[in-house]
mmCIF file of C-alpha atoms in Angstrom:
data_model
loop_
_atom_site.group_PDB
_atom_site.id
_atom_site.type_symbol
_atom_site.label_atom_id
_atom_site.label_comp_id
_atom_site.label_asym_id
_atom_site.label_seq_id
_atom_site.Cartn_x
_atom_site.Cartn_y
_atom_site.Cartn_z
ATOM 1 C CA MET C 1 0.221 -0.156 0.108
ATOM 2 C CA GLU C 2 1.105 3.198 -0.690
ATOM 3 C CA ASN C 3 1.701 6.217 1.395
ATOM 4 C CA PHE C 4 -1.299 8.289 0.928
ATOM 5 C CA HIS C 5 -2.490 7.501 4.350
ATOM 6 C CA ARG C 6 0.213 8.481 6.569
ATOM 7 C CA LYS C 7 2.462 11.769 7.116
ATOM 8 C CA PRO C 8 2.848 13.919 5.814
ATOM 9 C CA ASN C 9 -0.750 13.477 4.225
ATOM 10 C CA THR C 10 -3.908 14.481 6.157
ATOM 11 C CA PHE C 11 -6.521 12.153 5.854
ATOM 12 C CA VAL C 12 -9.624 10.122 6.990
ATOM 13 C CA GLY C 13 -8.951 8.129 10.373
ATOM 14 C CA GLN C 14 -11.912 6.823 11.903
ATOM 15 C CA VAL C 15 -15.283 7.010 10.949
ATOM 16 C CA ASN C 16 -18.347 6.783 13.953
ATOM 17 C CA ILE C 17 -22.278 6.151 12.804
ATOM 18 C CA ASN C 18 -25.452 5.617 14.432
ATOM 19 C CA VAL C 19 -27.666 2.391 14.187
ATOM 20 C CA THR C 20 -30.804 0.761 15.199
ATOM 21 C CA ASP C 21 -29.521 -2.703 16.684
ATOM 22 C CA LEU C 22 -26.146 -2.729 18.050
ATOM 23 C CA ASP C 23 -26.783 -6.950 18.035
ATOM 24 C CA THR C 24 -27.711 -6.726 14.621
ATOM 25 C CA ALA C 25 -25.173 -4.157 13.194
ATOM 26 C CA LEU C 26 -22.050 -5.963 15.151
ATOM 27 C CA ALA C 27 -23.186 -9.441 12.957
ATOM 28 C CA PHE C 28 -22.797 -7.765 9.894
ATOM 29 C CA TYR C 29 -20.068 -5.919 10.352
ATOM 30 C CA GLN C 30 -17.858 -8.950 11.968
ATOM 31 C CA ASP C 31 -19.656 -11.986 9.523
ATOM 32 C CA VAL C 32 -19.927 -9.496 6.518
ATOM 33 C CA ILE C 33 -17.122 -7.223 6.529
ATOM 34 C CA GLY C 34 -14.882 -8.877 8.504
ATOM 35 C CA PHE C 35 -14.006 -6.257 11.784
ATOM 36 C CA GLN C 36 -12.897 -7.478 15.034
ATOM 37 C CA VAL C 37 -14.161 -5.986 17.922
ATOM 38 C CA LEU C 38 -11.777 -3.835 19.969
ATOM 39 C CA GLU C 39 -13.893 -2.525 23.099
ATOM 40 C CA GLN C 40 -17.695 -2.688 23.467
ATOM 41 C CA THR C 41 -20.564 -1.277 25.664
ATOM 42 C CA ASP C 42 -24.302 -1.842 25.661
ATOM 43 C CA ARG C 43 -24.790 0.844 23.205
ATOM 44 C CA LYS C 44 -21.656 1.912 21.467
ATOM 45 C CA ALA C 45 -18.386 -0.711 19.614
ATOM 46 C CA VAL C 46 -15.724 0.313 18.587
ATOM 47 C CA LEU C 47 -13.989 -2.146 15.456
ATOM 48 C CA THR C 48 -10.551 -2.984 14.184
ATOM 49 C CA THR C 49 -8.817 -4.702 12.245
ATOM 50 C CA ASP C 50 -5.502 -4.845 13.859
ATOM 51 C CA GLY C 51 -6.674 -5.184 17.307
ATOM 52 C CA LYS C 52 -5.326 -1.992 18.522
ATOM 53 C CA THR C 53 -6.662 1.039 16.430
ATOM 54 C CA GLY C 54 -10.308 1.827 16.320
ATOM 55 C CA LEU C 55 -11.475 2.380 12.542
ATOM 56 C CA LEU C 56 -14.953 2.091 12.964
ATOM 57 C CA THR C 57 -17.629 2.787 15.904
ATOM 58 C CA LEU C 58 -20.859 1.700 16.147
ATOM 59 C CA GLU C 59 -23.618 3.986 18.156
ATOM 60 C CA GLN C 60 -27.124 2.903 19.168
ATOM 61 C CA PRO C 61 -28.918 6.046 20.598
ATOM 62 C CA ILE C 62 -31.678 5.584 23.362
ATOM 63 C CA ASP C 63 -33.906 7.219 20.691
ATOM 64 C CA VAL C 64 -32.398 6.665 17.242
ATOM 65 C CA THR C 65 -34.602 7.000 14.803
ATOM 66 C CA PRO C 66 -34.397 5.047 11.292
ATOM 67 C CA LYS C 67 -32.110 6.747 8.272
ATOM 68 C CA GLU C 68 -33.592 9.616 6.497
ATOM 69 C CA ALA C 69 -33.983 9.940 2.890
ATOM 70 C CA ARG C 70 -33.140 13.106 0.888
ATOM 71 C CA THR C 71 -30.692 14.901 3.747
ATOM 72 C CA SER C 72 -26.974 15.382 3.975
ATOM 73 C CA GLY C 73 -25.005 13.112 5.324
ATOM 74 C CA LEU C 74 -23.187 9.793 4.879
ATOM 75 C CA TYR C 75 -23.285 8.358 1.233
ATOM 76 C CA HIS C 76 -20.531 5.508 2.317
ATOM 77 C CA PHE C 77 -17.024 5.422 4.489
ATOM 78 C CA ALA C 78 -14.492 3.514 2.164
ATOM 79 C CA LEU C 79 -12.259 0.417 3.756
ATOM 80 C CA LEU C 80 -9.060 0.166 1.642
ATOM 81 C CA LEU C 81 -7.599 -2.914 1.666
ATOM 82 C CA PRO C 82 -3.628 -3.509 0.838
ATOM 83 C CA THR C 83 -3.462 -5.747 -2.615
ATOM 84 C CA ARG C 84 -5.779 -6.702 -5.326
ATOM 85 C CA ALA C 85 -6.040 -10.423 -3.569
ATOM 86 C CA ASP C 86 -7.001 -9.307 -0.466
ATOM 87 C CA LEU C 87 -9.773 -7.511 -2.637
ATOM 88 C CA SER C 88 -10.221 -10.490 -4.487
ATOM 89 C CA ILE C 89 -10.806 -13.028 -1.908
ATOM 90 C CA PHE C 90 -13.433 -10.407 -0.009
ATOM 91 C CA LEU C 91 -14.816 -10.448 -3.181
ATOM 92 C CA GLN C 92 -15.381 -14.484 -2.938
ATOM 93 C CA HIS C 93 -16.293 -14.099 0.834
ATOM 94 C CA LEU C 94 -19.261 -11.507 -0.783
ATOM 95 C CA LEU C 95 -20.473 -13.990 -3.214
ATOM 96 C CA GLN C 96 -20.398 -17.118 -0.664
ATOM 97 C CA THR C 97 -22.863 -15.133 1.758
ATOM 98 C CA GLY C 98 -25.155 -14.383 -0.924
ATOM 99 C CA TYR C 99 -25.005 -10.694 0.446
ATOM 100 C CA ARG C 100 -26.185 -8.327 -2.248
ATOM 101 C CA PHE C 101 -23.277 -5.947 -3.197
ATOM 102 C CA GLY C 102 -22.243 -3.674 -6.079
ATOM 103 C CA ALA C 103 -19.135 -3.424 -8.131
ATOM 104 C CA SER C 104 -17.017 -0.474 -10.064
ATOM 105 C CA ASP C 105 -14.076 -0.346 -11.975
ATOM 106 C CA HIS C 106 -13.298 3.508 -11.214
ATOM 107 C CA HIS C 107 -9.657 3.254 -12.975
ATOM 108 C CA VAL C 108 -7.664 4.286 -10.079
ATOM 109 C CA SER C 109 -9.093 1.902 -8.004
ATOM 110 C CA GLU C 110 -11.737 -1.302 -7.995
ATOM 111 C CA ALA C 111 -14.856 -1.056 -5.796
ATOM 112 C CA LEU C 112 -17.362 -2.995 -3.830
ATOM 113 C CA TYR C 113 -20.010 -1.757 -2.438
ATOM 114 C CA ILE C 114 -22.220 -2.731 0.204
ATOM 115 C CA THR C 115 -25.608 -1.723 2.270
ATOM 116 C CA ASP C 116 -25.448 -2.094 6.354
ATOM 117 C CA PRO C 117 -28.769 -3.328 7.480
ATOM 118 C CA ASP C 118 -29.711 0.594 8.283
ATOM 119 C CA GLY C 119 -28.655 1.429 4.775
ATOM 120 C CA ASN C 120 -25.334 3.201 5.819
ATOM 121 C CA GLY C 121 -23.207 2.958 2.721
ATOM 122 C CA ILE C 122 -19.958 0.845 2.454
ATOM 123 C CA GLU C 123 -17.002 1.047 -0.154
ATOM 124 C CA VAL C 124 -14.590 -1.889 0.096
ATOM 125 C CA TYR C 125 -11.877 -0.969 -2.477
ATOM 126 C CA ARG C 126 -8.126 -1.429 -4.111
ATOM 127 C CA ASP C 127 -6.185 0.946 -5.278
ATOM 128 C CA ARG C 128 -4.202 0.741 -8.519
ATOM 129 C CA PRO C 129 -0.613 1.544 -7.975
ATOM 130 C CA SER C 130 -0.696 5.996 -8.587
ATOM 131 C CA SER C 131 1.763 5.125 -11.178
ATOM 132 C CA GLU C 132 -1.052 3.837 -13.405
ATOM 133 C CA TRP C 133 -3.116 6.907 -12.539
ATOM 134 C CA THR C 134 -3.285 9.831 -15.252
ATOM 135 C CA TRP C 135 -3.286 12.857 -14.477
ATOM 136 C CA SER C 136 -4.176 16.200 -16.446
ATOM 137 C CA ASN C 137 -4.745 19.783 -15.450
ATOM 138 C CA GLY C 138 -4.033 18.969 -12.111
ATOM 139 C CA GLU C 139 -7.282 16.632 -11.729
ATOM 140 C CA VAL C 140 -7.412 12.652 -11.825
ATOM 141 C CA SER C 141 -9.409 10.769 -14.223
ATOM 142 C CA MET C 142 -12.003 8.918 -12.572
ATOM 143 C CA VAL C 143 -14.861 6.968 -14.565
ATOM 144 C CA THR C 144 -17.185 4.458 -13.508
ATOM 145 C CA ASP C 145 -17.110 1.459 -15.477
ATOM 146 C CA PRO C 146 -18.088 -2.069 -14.804
ATOM 147 C CA LEU C 147 -15.724 -4.143 -12.599
ATOM 148 C CA ASN C 148 -13.765 -7.289 -14.104
ATOM 149 C CA GLY C 149 -14.878 -9.796 -11.833
ATOM 150 C CA GLU C 150 -13.723 -13.012 -13.304
ATOM 151 C CA SER C 151 -10.293 -11.114 -13.242
ATOM 152 C CA LEU C 152 -10.690 -10.085 -9.839
ATOM 153 C CA LEU C 153 -11.456 -13.449 -8.558
ATOM 154 C CA ALA C 154 -8.695 -15.389 -10.301
ATOM 155 C CA GLU C 155 -5.952 -13.205 -8.404
ATOM 156 C CA SER C 156 -6.550 -15.175 -5.293
ATOM 157 C CA ASN C 157 -7.788 -18.730 -4.109
ATOM 158 C CA SER C 158 -6.972 -18.113 -0.552
ATOM 159 C CA GLU C 159 -9.477 -18.397 2.294
ATOM 160 C CA TRP C 160 -11.095 -15.196 4.008
ATOM 161 C CA ASN C 161 -10.167 -14.421 7.188
ATOM 162 C CA GLY C 162 -11.809 -10.980 7.542
ATOM 163 C CA LEU C 163 -10.420 -7.760 7.187
ATOM 164 C CA PRO C 164 -6.360 -7.596 6.823
ATOM 165 C CA ALA C 165 -4.941 -5.749 9.951
ATOM 166 C CA ASP C 166 -3.609 -3.273 7.628
ATOM 167 C CA THR C 167 -6.840 -2.466 5.799
ATOM 168 C CA VAL C 168 -7.240 1.872 6.586
ATOM 169 C CA MET C 169 -10.014 3.911 6.091
ATOM 170 C CA GLY C 170 -9.552 5.172 2.398
ATOM 171 C CA HIS C 171 -11.991 7.837 2.285
ATOM 172 C CA ILE C 172 -15.107 9.370 3.173
ATOM 173 C CA HIS C 173 -18.072 10.588 0.439
ATOM 174 C CA LEU C 174 -20.637 12.864 1.856
ATOM 175 C CA HIS C 175 -23.735 14.248 0.826
ATOM 176 C CA VAL C 176 -23.922 17.983 1.406
ATOM 177 C CA SER C 177 -26.513 20.499 0.744
ATOM 178 C CA ASP C 178 -24.370 23.146 -1.025
ATOM 179 C CA LEU C 179 -21.145 21.863 -3.171
ATOM 180 C CA GLN C 180 -19.462 25.269 -3.690
ATOM 181 C CA LYS C 181 -20.093 25.997 0.559
ATOM 182 C CA ALA C 182 -18.775 22.963 1.503
ATOM 183 C CA GLU C 183 -16.008 22.423 -1.338
ATOM 184 C CA GLU C 184 -14.829 26.610 0.108
ATOM 185 C CA PHE C 185 -15.098 24.559 3.158
ATOM 186 C CA TYR C 186 -12.695 21.816 2.719
ATOM 187 C CA VAL C 187 -10.216 23.743 0.516
ATOM 188 C CA LYS C 188 -9.556 26.900 2.019
ATOM 189 C CA GLY C 189 -10.295 26.044 5.732
ATOM 190 C CA LEU C 190 -9.311 22.476 5.583
ATOM 191 C CA GLY C 191 -6.446 23.170 3.301
ATOM 192 C CA PHE C 192 -7.566 20.083 0.472
ATOM 193 C CA THR C 193 -6.787 20.328 -3.023
ATOM 194 C CA VAL C 194 -9.973 19.672 -5.816
ATOM 195 C CA VAL C 195 -8.584 16.740 -7.822
ATOM 196 C CA SER C 196 -11.869 15.675 -9.903
ATOM 197 C CA HIS C 197 -15.316 16.815 -10.800
ATOM 198 C CA TYR C 198 -18.235 14.650 -11.474
ATOM 199 C CA PRO C 199 -21.889 15.991 -12.112
ATOM 200 C CA GLN C 200 -22.920 17.215 -9.084
ATOM 201 C CA ALA C 201 -19.723 15.763 -7.300
ATOM 202 C CA VAL C 202 -16.266 17.403 -6.195
ATOM 203 C CA PHE C 203 -12.966 15.034 -4.872
ATOM 204 C CA ILE C 204 -10.729 16.827 -2.860
ATOM 205 C CA ALA C 205 -7.413 14.817 -1.267
ATOM 206 C CA THR C 206 -3.700 15.767 -0.209
ATOM 207 C CA GLY C 207 -0.610 14.285 -1.404
ATOM 208 C CA ARG C 208 -2.418 13.585 -4.812
ATOM 209 C CA TYR C 209 -4.248 10.779 -3.662
ATOM 210 C CA HIS C 210 -7.689 10.213 -5.825
ATOM 211 C CA HIS C 211 -9.790 11.289 -3.078
ATOM 212 C CA HIS C 212 -9.471 11.662 0.607
ATOM 213 C CA ILE C 213 -13.133 13.038 0.541
ATOM 214 C CA ALA C 214 -15.905 13.163 -1.811
ATOM 215 C CA ILE C 215 -18.715 15.425 -1.522
ATOM 216 C CA ASN C 216 -22.194 15.392 -3.409
ATOM 217 C CA THR C 217 -25.477 16.893 -3.736
ATOM 218 C CA TRP C 218 -27.300 13.657 -5.097
ATOM 219 C CA GLN C 219 -29.883 14.277 -2.403
ATOM 220 C CA GLY C 220 -31.052 17.240 -3.700
ATOM 221 C CA ALA C 221 -29.149 20.909 -3.581
ATOM 222 C CA GLY C 222 -30.297 22.264 -0.311
ATOM 223 C CA ALA C 223 -31.075 18.756 1.416
ATOM 224 C CA PRO C 224 -31.020 19.261 5.101
ATOM 225 C CA ALA C 225 -29.302 17.588 7.740
ATOM 226 C CA PRO C 226 -30.765 14.689 9.319
ATOM 227 C CA LYS C 227 -32.244 14.603 13.117
ATOM 228 C CA LYS C 228 -29.210 14.231 15.857
ATOM 229 C CA ASN C 229 -30.158 10.567 16.364
ATOM 230 C CA SER C 230 -30.988 9.185 13.335
ATOM 231 C CA VAL C 231 -29.153 6.427 11.018
ATOM 232 C CA GLY C 232 -25.667 7.664 9.800
ATOM 233 C CA LEU C 233 -22.739 9.452 10.557
ATOM 234 C CA ASN C 234 -22.219 11.016 13.983
ATOM 235 C CA TRP C 235 -18.533 11.795 13.336
ATOM 236 C CA TYR C 236 -15.210 11.431 11.450
ATOM 237 C CA THR C 237 -11.475 11.991 11.866
ATOM 238 C CA LEU C 238 -8.797 14.151 9.985
ATOM 239 C CA VAL C 239 -5.462 13.332 10.954
ATOM 240 C CA PHE C 240 -3.284 15.704 10.429
ATOM 241 C CA PRO C 241 0.899 14.924 10.216
ATOM 242 C CA ASN C 242 1.029 17.521 13.498
ATOM 243 C CA GLU C 243 0.144 20.061 15.501
ATOM 244 C CA GLU C 244 1.509 22.770 13.205
ATOM 245 C CA ALA C 245 -0.578 21.377 10.322
ATOM 246 C CA ARG C 246 -3.835 21.301 12.603
ATOM 247 C CA GLY C 247 -3.557 24.568 14.233
ATOM 248 C CA LYS C 248 -2.936 26.256 11.037
ATOM 249 C CA ALA C 249 -6.175 24.339 9.526
ATOM 250 C CA ILE C 250 -8.206 25.776 12.559
ATOM 251 C CA GLU C 251 -6.691 29.512 11.892
ATOM 252 C CA GLN C 252 -8.318 28.896 8.191
ATOM 253 C CA LEU C 253 -11.574 27.613 9.321
ATOM 254 C CA GLN C 254 -11.806 30.404 11.654
ATOM 255 C CA GLU C 255 -11.351 33.046 9.114
ATOM 256 C CA ILE C 256 -13.762 31.320 6.462
ATOM 257 C CA GLY C 257 -16.518 31.877 9.381
ATOM 258 C CA ALA C 258 -16.352 28.052 10.641
ATOM 259 C CA SER C 259 -16.544 27.205 13.840
ATOM 260 C CA VAL C 260 -14.139 25.051 15.997
ATOM 261 C CA THR C 261 -14.767 23.935 19.347
ATOM 262 C CA THR C 262 -13.594 21.713 22.019
ATOM 263 C CA GLU C 263 -15.527 18.441 22.786
ATOM 264 C CA ASN C 264 -14.162 15.702 25.189
ATOM 265 C CA ASP C 265 -10.470 17.059 24.216
ATOM 266 C CA PHE C 266 -11.246 16.588 20.879
ATOM 267 C CA PHE C 267 -10.977 19.688 18.903
ATOM 268 C CA VAL C 268 -14.436 19.409 16.340
ATOM 269 C CA THR C 269 -16.036 21.160 13.593
ATOM 270 C CA GLU C 270 -18.772 20.955 11.158
ATOM 271 C CA ASP C 271 -18.713 21.221 7.175
ATOM 272 C CA PRO C 272 -21.992 23.834 6.240
ATOM 273 C CA SER C 273 -24.331 20.958 5.953
ATOM 274 C CA GLY C 274 -23.722 19.347 9.501
ATOM 275 C CA ASN C 275 -21.344 16.712 9.198
ATOM 276 C CA LYS C 276 -19.212 16.736 11.622
ATOM 277 C CA ILE C 277 -15.302 16.597 11.901
ATOM 278 C CA ARG C 278 -12.732 15.994 14.934
ATOM 279 C CA LEU C 279 -9.681 17.430 13.947
ATOM 280 C CA VAL C 280 -6.805 14.818 15.510
ATOM 281 C CA VAL C 281 -2.919 14.471 15.332
#
């Protein structure tokens, strides 16, 4: 795996989502996706792939409500596997479980798409080597073509044993209410660079990755934020390379009028559509 998810880049570290039933969600995320439980209480579970680092947290609020349509929030979070063979093994596993999924070839990556029992979107993917990506005028070429499943399945015949230990949170894709305002927030505030455009969507990154964050208005321009305790995104973390880089981002956010507060010892901000972000080092 290349170095797009470590210093000196800024990248997504963890994602925290609401679910309607923790036991049901845990069964899915362990048996279908392949996470391990790192910590668990009655209404919360932190999931890991390496036994040390939390990648995904599931929460069941007392007054949880089902996922709301036509709102801002999570489109999907994306788990990046180390190799094509790992994605091959995962595809074989999905076929054996019979769980429904979609698949695409984006040229920069090959991806499988799944929805959890509550409607939270998940992408599981592998990157092609960055030397094979095509850049033009500062933008990387990404498409949505059919995945060559036969070629992928031929990559490995190993047994599935859950997510590989060095799986990372590759990116997050968000519904927003105003694309221009969201782009300004992530670029002028958080210091990301636009690397690709798609109809009603913008892809942004650091370090010339194909995207660490994507934003879209596919739920409609002006889509409202979901209720606080509805199924979907609670927050995600952005991992900065050092205190100086985080401090600069906080200053830039304040300059464009975005609020930065502290919450449980974390610096927290929200994009203009209400997607909450923890700024960590």
